[in-house]
CSV table of N, CA and C in Angstrom, one decimal:
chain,number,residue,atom,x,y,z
A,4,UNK,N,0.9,-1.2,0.0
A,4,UNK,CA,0.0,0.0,0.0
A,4,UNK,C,0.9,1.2,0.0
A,5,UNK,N,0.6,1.9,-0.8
A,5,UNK,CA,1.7,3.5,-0.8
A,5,UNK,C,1.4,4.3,0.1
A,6,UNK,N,2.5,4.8,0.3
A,6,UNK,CA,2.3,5.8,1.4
A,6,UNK,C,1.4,7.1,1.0
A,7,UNK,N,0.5,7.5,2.0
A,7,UNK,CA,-0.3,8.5,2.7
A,7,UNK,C,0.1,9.5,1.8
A,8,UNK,N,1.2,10.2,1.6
A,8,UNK,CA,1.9,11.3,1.7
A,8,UNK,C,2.3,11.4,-0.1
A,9,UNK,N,2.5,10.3,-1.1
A,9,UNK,CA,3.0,10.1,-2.2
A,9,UNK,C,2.7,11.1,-2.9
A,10,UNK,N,3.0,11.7,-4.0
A,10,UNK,CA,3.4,13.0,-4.5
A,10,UNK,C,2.2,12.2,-5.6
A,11,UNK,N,1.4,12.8,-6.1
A,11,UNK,CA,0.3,12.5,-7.3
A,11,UNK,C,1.6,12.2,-8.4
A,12,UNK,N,1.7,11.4,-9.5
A,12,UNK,CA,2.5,11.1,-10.4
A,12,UNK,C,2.6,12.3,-11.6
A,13,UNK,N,1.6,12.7,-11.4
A,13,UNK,CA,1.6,14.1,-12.6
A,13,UNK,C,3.0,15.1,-12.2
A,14,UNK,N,3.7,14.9,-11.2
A,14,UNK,CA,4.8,15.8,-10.2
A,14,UNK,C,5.7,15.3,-10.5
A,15,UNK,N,6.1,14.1,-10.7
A,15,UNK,CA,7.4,13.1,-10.4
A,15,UNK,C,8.4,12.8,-11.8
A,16,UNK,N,7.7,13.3,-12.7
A,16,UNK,CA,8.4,12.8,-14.2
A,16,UNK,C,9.4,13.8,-14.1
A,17,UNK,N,9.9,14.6,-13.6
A,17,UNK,CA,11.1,15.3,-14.1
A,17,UNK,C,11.5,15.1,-12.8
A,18,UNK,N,11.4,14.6,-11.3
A,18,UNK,CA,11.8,14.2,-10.4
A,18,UNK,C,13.4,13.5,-10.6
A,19,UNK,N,14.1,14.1,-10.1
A,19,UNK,CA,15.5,12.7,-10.0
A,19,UNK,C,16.1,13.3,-8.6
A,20,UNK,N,16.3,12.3,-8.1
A,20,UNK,CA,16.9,11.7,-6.5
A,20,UNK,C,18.4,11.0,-6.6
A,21,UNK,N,19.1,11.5,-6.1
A,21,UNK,CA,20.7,11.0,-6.4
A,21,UNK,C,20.8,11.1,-5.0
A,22,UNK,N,21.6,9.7,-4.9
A,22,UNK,CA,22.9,10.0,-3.4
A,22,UNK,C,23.9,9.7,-4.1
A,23,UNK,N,24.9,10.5,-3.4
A,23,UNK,CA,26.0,10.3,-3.6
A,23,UNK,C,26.5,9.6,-2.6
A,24,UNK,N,27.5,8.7,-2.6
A,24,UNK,CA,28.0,7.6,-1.6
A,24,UNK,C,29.0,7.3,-2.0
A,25,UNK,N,30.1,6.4,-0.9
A,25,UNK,CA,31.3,5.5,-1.4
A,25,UNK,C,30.8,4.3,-0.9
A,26,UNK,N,31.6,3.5,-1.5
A,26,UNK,CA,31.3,2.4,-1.1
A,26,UNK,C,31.8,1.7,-0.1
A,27,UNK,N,33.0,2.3,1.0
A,27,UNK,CA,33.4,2.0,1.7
A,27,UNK,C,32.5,2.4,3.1
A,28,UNK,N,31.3,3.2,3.1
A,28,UNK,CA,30.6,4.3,4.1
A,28,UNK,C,30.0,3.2,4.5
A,29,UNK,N,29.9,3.1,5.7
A,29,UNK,CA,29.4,2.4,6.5
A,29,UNK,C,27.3,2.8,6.5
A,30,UNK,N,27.6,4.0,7.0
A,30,UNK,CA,26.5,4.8,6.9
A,30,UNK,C,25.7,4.8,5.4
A,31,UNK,N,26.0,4.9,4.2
A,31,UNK,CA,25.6,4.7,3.2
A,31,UNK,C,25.4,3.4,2.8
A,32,UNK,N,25.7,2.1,3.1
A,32,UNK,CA,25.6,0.9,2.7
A,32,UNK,C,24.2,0.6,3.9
A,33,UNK,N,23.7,1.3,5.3
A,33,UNK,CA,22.3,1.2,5.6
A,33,UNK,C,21.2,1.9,4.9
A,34,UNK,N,22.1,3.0,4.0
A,34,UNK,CA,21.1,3.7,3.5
A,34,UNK,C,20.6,3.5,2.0
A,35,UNK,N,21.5,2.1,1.7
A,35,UNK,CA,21.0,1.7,0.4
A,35,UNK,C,19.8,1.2,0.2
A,36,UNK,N,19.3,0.3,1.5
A,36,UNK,CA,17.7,-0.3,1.4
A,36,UNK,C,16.4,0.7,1.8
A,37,UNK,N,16.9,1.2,2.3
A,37,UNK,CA,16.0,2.3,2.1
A,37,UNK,C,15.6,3.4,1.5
A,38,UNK,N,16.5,3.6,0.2
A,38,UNK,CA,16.8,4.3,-1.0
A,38,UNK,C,16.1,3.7,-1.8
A,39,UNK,N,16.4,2.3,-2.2
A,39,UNK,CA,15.2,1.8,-2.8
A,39,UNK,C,14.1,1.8,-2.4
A,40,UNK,N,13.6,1.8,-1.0
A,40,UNK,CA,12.3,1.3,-0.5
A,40,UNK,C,11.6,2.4,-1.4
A,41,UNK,N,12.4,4.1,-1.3
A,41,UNK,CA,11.7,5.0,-1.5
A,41,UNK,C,11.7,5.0,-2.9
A,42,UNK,N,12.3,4.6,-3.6
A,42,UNK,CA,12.2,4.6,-5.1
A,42,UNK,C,10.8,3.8,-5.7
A,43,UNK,N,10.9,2.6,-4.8
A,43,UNK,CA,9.4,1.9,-4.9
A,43,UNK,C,8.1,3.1,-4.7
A,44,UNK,N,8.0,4.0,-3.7
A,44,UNK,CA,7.3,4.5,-3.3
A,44,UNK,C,7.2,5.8,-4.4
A,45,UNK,N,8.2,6.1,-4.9
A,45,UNK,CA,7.7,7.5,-6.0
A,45,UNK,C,8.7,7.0,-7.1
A,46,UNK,N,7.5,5.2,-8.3
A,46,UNK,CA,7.5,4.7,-8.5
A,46,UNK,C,8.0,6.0,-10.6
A,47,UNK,N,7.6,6.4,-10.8
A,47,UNK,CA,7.9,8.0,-11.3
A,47,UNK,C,8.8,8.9,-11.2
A,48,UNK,N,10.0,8.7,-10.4
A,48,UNK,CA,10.5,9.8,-10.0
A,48,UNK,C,12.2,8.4,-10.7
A,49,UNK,N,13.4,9.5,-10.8
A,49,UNK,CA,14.6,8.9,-11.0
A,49,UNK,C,15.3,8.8,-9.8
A,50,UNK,N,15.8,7.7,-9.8
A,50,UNK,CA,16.8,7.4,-8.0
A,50,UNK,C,17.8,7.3,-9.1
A,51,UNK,N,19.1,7.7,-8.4
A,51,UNK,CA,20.1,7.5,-8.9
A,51,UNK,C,21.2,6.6,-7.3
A,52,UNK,N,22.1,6.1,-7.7
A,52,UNK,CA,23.1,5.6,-6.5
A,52,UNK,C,24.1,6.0,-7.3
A,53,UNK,N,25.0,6.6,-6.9
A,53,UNK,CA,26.4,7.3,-7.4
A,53,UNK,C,27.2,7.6,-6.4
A,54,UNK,N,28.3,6.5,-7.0
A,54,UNK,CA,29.5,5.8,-5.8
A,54,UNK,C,30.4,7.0,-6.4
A,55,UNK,N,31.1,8.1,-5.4
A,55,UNK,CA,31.7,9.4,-5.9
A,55,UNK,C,32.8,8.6,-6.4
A,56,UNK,N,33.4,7.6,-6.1
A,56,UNK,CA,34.8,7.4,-6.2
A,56,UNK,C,34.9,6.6,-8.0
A,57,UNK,N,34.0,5.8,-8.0
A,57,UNK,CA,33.4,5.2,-8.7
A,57,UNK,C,33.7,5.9,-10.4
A,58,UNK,N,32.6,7.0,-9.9
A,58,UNK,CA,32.0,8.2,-10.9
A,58,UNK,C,32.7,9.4,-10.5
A,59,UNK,N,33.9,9.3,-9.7
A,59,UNK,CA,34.7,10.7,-9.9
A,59,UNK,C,34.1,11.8,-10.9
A,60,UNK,N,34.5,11.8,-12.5
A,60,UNK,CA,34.4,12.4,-13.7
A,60,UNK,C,33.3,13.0,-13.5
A,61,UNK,N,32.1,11.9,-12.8
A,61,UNK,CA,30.8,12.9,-13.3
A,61,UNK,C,30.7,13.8,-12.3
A,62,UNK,N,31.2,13.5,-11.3
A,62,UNK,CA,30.7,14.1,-9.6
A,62,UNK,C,31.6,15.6,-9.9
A,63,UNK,N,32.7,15.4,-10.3
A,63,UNK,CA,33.9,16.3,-10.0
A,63,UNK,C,33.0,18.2,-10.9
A,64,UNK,N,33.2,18.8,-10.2
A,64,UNK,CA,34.1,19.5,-9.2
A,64,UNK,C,33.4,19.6,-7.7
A,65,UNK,N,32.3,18.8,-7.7
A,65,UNK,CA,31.6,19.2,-6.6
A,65,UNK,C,32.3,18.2,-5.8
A,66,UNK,N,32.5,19.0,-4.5
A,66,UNK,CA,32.8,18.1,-3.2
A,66,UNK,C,32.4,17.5,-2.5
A,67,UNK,N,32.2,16.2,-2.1
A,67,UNK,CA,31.2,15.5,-1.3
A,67,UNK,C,31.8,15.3,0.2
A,68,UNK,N,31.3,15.9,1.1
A,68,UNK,CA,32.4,16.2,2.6
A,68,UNK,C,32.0,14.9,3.4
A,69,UNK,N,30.2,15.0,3.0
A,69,UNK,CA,29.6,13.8,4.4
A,69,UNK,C,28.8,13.1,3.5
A,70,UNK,N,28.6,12.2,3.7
A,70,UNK,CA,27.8,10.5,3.2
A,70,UNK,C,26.7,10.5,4.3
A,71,UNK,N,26.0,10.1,3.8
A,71,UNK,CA,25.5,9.7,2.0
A,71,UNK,C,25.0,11.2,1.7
A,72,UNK,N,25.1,12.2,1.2
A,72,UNK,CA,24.8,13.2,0.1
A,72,UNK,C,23.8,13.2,-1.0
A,73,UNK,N,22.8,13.8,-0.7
A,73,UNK,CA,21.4,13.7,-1.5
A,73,UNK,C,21.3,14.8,-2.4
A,74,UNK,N,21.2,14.5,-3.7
A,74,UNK,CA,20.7,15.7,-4.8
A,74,UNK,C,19.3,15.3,-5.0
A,75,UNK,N,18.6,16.3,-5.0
A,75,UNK,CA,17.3,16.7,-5.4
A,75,UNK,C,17.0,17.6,-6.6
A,76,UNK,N,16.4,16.9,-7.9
A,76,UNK,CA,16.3,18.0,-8.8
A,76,UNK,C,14.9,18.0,-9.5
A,77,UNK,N,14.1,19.2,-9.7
A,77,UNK,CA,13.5,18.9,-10.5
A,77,UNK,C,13.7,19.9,-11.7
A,78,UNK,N,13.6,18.8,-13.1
A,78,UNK,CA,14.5,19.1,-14.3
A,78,UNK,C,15.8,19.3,-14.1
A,79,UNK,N,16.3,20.2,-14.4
A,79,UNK,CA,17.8,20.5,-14.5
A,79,UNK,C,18.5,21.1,-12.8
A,80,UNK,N,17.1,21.7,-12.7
A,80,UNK,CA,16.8,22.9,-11.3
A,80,UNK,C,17.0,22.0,-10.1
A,81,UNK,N,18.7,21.9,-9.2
A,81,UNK,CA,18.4,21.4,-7.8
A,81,UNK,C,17.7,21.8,-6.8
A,82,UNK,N,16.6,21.3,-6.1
A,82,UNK,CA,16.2,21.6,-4.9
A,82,UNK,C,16.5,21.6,-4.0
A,83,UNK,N,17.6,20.4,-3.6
A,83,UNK,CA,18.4,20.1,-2.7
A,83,UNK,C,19.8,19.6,-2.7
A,84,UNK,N,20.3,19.9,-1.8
A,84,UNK,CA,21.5,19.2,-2.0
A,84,UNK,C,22.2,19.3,-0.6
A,85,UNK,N,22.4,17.9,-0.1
A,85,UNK,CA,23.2,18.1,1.6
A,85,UNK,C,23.4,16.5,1.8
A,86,UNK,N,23.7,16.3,3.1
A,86,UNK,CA,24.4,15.1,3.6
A,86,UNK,C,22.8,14.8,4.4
A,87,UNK,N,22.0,13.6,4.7
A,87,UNK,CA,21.2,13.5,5.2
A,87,UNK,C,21.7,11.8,5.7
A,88,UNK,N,21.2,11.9,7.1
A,88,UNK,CA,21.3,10.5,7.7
A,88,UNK,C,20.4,9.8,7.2
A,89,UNK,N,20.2,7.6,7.2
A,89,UNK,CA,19.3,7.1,6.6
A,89,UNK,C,18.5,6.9,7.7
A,90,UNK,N,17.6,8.2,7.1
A,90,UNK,CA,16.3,7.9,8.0
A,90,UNK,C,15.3,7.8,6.9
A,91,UNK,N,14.5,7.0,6.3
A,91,UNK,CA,13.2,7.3,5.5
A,91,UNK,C,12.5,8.4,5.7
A,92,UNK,N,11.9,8.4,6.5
A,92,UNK,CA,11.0,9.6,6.7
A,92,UNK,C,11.4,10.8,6.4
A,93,UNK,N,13.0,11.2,7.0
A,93,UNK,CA,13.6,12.5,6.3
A,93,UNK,C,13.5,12.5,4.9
A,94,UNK,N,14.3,11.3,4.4
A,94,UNK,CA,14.4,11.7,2.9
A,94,UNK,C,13.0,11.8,2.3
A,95,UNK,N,11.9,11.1,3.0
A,95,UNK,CA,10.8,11.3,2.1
A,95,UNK,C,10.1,12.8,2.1
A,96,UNK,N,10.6,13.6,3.3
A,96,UNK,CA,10.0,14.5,3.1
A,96,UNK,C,10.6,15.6,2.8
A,97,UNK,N,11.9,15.1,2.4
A,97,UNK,CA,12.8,16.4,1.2
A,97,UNK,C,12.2,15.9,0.2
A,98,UNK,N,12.0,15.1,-0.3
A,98,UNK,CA,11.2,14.5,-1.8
A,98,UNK,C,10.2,15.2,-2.0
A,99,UNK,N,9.4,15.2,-0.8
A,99,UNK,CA,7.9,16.1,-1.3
A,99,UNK,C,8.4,17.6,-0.9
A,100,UNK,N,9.2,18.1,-0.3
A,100,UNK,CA,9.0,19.4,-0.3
A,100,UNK,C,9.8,19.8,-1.5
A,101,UNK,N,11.0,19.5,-1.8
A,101,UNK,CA,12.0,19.7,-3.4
A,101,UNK,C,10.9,19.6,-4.1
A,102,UNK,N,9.7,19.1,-4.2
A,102,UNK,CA,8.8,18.7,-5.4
A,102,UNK,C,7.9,20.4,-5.5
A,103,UNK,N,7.7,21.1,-4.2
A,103,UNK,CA,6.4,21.8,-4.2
A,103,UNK,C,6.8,22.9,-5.3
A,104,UNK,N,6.0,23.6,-5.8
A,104,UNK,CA,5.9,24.7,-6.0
A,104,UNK,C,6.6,25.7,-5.4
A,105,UNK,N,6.7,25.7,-4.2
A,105,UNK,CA,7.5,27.6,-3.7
A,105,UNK,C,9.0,26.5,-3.0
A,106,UNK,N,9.3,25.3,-3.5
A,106,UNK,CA,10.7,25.3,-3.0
A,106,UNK,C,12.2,26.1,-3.5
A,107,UNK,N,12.6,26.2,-3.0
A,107,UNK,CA,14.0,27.4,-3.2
A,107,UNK,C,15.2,26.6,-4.0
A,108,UNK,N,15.4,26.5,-4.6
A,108,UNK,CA,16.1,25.9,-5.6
A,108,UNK,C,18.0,26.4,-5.2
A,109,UNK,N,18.7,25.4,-5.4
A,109,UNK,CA,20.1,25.4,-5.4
A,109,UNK,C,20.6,26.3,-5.9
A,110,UNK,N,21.4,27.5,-5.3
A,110,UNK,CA,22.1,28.2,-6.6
A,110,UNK,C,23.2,28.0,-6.7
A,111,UNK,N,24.3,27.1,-6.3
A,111,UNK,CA,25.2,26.6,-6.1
A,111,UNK,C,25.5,26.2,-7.3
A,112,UNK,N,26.6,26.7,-8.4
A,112,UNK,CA,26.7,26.3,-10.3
A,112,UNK,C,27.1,24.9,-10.2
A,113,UNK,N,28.2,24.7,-9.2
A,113,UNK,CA,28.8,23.1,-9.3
A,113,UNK,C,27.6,22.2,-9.1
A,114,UNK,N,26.8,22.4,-8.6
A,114,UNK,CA,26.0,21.2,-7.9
A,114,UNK,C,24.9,21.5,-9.2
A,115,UNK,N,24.6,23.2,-9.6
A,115,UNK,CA,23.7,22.9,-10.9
A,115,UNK,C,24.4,21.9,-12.1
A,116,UNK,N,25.3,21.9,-12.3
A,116,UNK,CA,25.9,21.1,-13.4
A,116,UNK,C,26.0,20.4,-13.4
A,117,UNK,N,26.3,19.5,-11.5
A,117,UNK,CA,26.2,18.2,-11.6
A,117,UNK,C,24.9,17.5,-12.4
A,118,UNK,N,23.7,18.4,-11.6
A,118,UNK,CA,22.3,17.9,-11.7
A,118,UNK,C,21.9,17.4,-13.4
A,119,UNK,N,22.8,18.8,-13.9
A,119,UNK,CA,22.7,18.8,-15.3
A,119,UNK,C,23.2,17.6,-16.4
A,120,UNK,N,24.6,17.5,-15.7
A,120,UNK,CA,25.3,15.9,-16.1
A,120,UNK,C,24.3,14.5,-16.2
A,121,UNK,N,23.8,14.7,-14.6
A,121,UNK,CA,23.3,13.6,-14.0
A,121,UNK,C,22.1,13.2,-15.3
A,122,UNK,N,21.3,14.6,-15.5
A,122,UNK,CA,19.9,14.3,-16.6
A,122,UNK,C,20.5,13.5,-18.2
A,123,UNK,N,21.4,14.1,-18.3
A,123,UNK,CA,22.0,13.4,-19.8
A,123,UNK,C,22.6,12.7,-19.7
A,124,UNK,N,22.4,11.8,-18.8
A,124,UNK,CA,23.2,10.4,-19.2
A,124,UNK,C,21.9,9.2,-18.8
């Protein structure tokens, strides 16, 4: 049964959800099942998992300081971007607030270009 809270799917198509992670993070390897869980739940929306070390080239020049690191975009336009612990509930509700209408968008160029990278591939 979906959750209560799920964003109507008319919202979600230009949606994309990236963490950034290594693979060595202790902390990001609990946060991998519940990354998916949420990807199940905004079944419309893009999850990305992007191991920095991995995918240096694409990540680069942005810095990733703390894990797991969440980008939030919709279209090209980041909503979010920060280090969040694996809690479901948080990430789900940066997902619906990055989605609204009056959210404040990234102005940070590195992290817009990432977002930008991230869409074309």
């Amino acid at each position: 049964m979906p959750h209560a809270s799920v964003l109507p799917e008319t919202a979600l198509p230009s949606l994309l959800v990236a963490c950034l992670c290594a693979q060595w993070c202790g902390t990001c390897t609990e946060y991998q099942p519940l990354f998916a869980q949420l990807q199940a739940e905004f079944p419309n929306a893009r999850f990305e998992w992007i191991d920095i070390e991995d995918e240096a080239d694409l990540v680069d020049p942005v810095e990733v300081e703390n894990f797991p690191t969440i980008l939030i975009a919709q279209g090209h336009q980041p909503q979010f971007f920060g280090a969040v612990m694996p809690h479901l509930e948080t990430l789900r509700r940066l997902i619906q607030s990055s989605s609204s209408a009056d959210a404040r968008p990234v102005q940070a160029q590195d992290v817009v270009a990432l977002a930008q990278r991230l869409r074309a591939r």
